[in-house]
CSV table of C-alpha atoms in Angstrom, one decimal:
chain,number,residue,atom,x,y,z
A,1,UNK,CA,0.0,0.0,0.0
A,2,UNK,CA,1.3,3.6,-1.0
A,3,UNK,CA,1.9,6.1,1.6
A,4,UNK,CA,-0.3,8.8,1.7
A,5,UNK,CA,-0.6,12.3,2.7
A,6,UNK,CA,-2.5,13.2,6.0
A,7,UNK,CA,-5.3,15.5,5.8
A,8,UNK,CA,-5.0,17.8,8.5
A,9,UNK,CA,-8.2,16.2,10.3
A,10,UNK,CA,-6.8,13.0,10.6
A,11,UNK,CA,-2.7,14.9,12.0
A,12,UNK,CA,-5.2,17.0,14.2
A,13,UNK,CA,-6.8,13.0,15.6
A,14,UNK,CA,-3.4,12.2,16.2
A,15,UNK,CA,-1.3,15.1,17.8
A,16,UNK,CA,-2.9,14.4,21.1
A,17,UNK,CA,-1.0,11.5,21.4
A,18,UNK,CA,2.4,13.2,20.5
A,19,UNK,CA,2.0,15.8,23.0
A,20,UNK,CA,5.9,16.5,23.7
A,21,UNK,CA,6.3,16.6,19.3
A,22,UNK,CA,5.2,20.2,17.6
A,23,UNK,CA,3.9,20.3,14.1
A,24,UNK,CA,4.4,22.3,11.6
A,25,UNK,CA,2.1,23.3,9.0
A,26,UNK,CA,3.8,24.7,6.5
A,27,UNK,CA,6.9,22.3,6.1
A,28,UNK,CA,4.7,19.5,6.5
A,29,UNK,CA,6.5,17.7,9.7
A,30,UNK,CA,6.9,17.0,13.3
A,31,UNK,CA,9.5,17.8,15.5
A,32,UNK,CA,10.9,16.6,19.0
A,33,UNK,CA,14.0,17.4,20.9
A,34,UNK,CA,15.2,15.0,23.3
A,35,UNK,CA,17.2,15.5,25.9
A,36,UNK,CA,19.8,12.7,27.5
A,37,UNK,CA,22.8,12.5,30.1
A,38,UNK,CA,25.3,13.2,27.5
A,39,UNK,CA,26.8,12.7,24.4
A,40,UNK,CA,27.2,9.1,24.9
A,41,UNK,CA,23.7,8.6,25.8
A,42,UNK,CA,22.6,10.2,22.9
A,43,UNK,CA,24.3,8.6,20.2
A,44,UNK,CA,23.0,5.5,21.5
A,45,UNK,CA,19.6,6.5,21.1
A,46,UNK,CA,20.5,8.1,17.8
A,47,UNK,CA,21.6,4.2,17.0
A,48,UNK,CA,18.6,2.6,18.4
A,49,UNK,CA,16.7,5.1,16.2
A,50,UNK,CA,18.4,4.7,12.8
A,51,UNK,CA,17.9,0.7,13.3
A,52,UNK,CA,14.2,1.7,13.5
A,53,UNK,CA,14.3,3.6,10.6
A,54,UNK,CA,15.9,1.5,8.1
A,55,UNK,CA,13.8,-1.6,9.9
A,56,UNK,CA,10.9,0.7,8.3
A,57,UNK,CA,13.0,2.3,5.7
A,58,UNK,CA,11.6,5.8,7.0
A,59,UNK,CA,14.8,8.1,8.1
A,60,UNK,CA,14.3,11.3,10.2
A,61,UNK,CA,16.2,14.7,9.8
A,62,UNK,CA,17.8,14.9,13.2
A,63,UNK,CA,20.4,17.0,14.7
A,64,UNK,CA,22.8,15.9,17.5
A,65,UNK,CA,24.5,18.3,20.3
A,66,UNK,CA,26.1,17.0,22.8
A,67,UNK,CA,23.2,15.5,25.0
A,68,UNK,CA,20.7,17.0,23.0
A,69,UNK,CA,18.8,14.7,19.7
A,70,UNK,CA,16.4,16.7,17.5
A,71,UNK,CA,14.1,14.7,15.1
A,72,UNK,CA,11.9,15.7,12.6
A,73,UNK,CA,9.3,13.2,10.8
A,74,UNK,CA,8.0,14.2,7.3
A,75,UNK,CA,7.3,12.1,4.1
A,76,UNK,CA,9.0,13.1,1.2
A,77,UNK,CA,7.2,11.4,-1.4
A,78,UNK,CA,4.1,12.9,-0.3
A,79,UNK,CA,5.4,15.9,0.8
A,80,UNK,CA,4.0,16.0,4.3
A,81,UNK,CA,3.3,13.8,7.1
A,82,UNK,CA,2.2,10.3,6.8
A,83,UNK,CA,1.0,7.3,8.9
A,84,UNK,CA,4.9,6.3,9.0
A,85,UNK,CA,5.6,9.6,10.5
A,86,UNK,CA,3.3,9.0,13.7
A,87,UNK,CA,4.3,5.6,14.1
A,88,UNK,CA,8.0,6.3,14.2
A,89,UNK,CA,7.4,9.6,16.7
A,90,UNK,CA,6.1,6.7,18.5
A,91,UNK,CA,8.6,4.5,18.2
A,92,UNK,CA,11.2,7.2,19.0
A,93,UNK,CA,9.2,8.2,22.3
A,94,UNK,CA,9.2,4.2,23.6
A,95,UNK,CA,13.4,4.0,23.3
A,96,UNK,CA,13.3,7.4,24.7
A,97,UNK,CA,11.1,6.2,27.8
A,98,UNK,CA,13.9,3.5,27.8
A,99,UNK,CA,16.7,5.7,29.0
């Protein structure tokens, strides 16, 4: 099945379960910094993460400093978010609950 683009009914159904991830309209994605003990920490999640992703072959845009891991969920090929989106702000938040 082909992804496709969420209306912003159904993102609006599903924000409220991604409370700690912002959206934004106008590039189409959702965004969550996390923050961790340090830098060592982090790039473990950041590993736990990628194996998600390519498991799902969905990658975020992220950005690493020191203990701090910012991701940012959007579809490319539909040029907004998706189902694959949500599920892998999901995903992220369950290894993040982890640490």
């Amino acid at each position: 099945m082909a992804l496709q683009k969420m209306s912003a009914l159904e993102i609006a159904q599903h924000m409220p379960s991604l409370q700690l991830w912002s959206f934004d309209a106008k590039l189409g994605a959702i965004t969550r910094e996390f923050k961790l003990a340090d830098f060592v920490c982090a790039f473990e999640f950041m590993k736990q993460i990628a194996i998600e992703a390519e498991s799902h072959n969905h990658h975020p845009e992220w950005r690493n400093v020191y203990n701090k891991v910012t991701i940012t969920w959007t579809t490319h090929d539909v040029q907004g978010l998706s189902l694959k989106d949500i599920e892998l702000a999901h995903k992220c938040d369950a290894i993040f609950a982890r640490f």
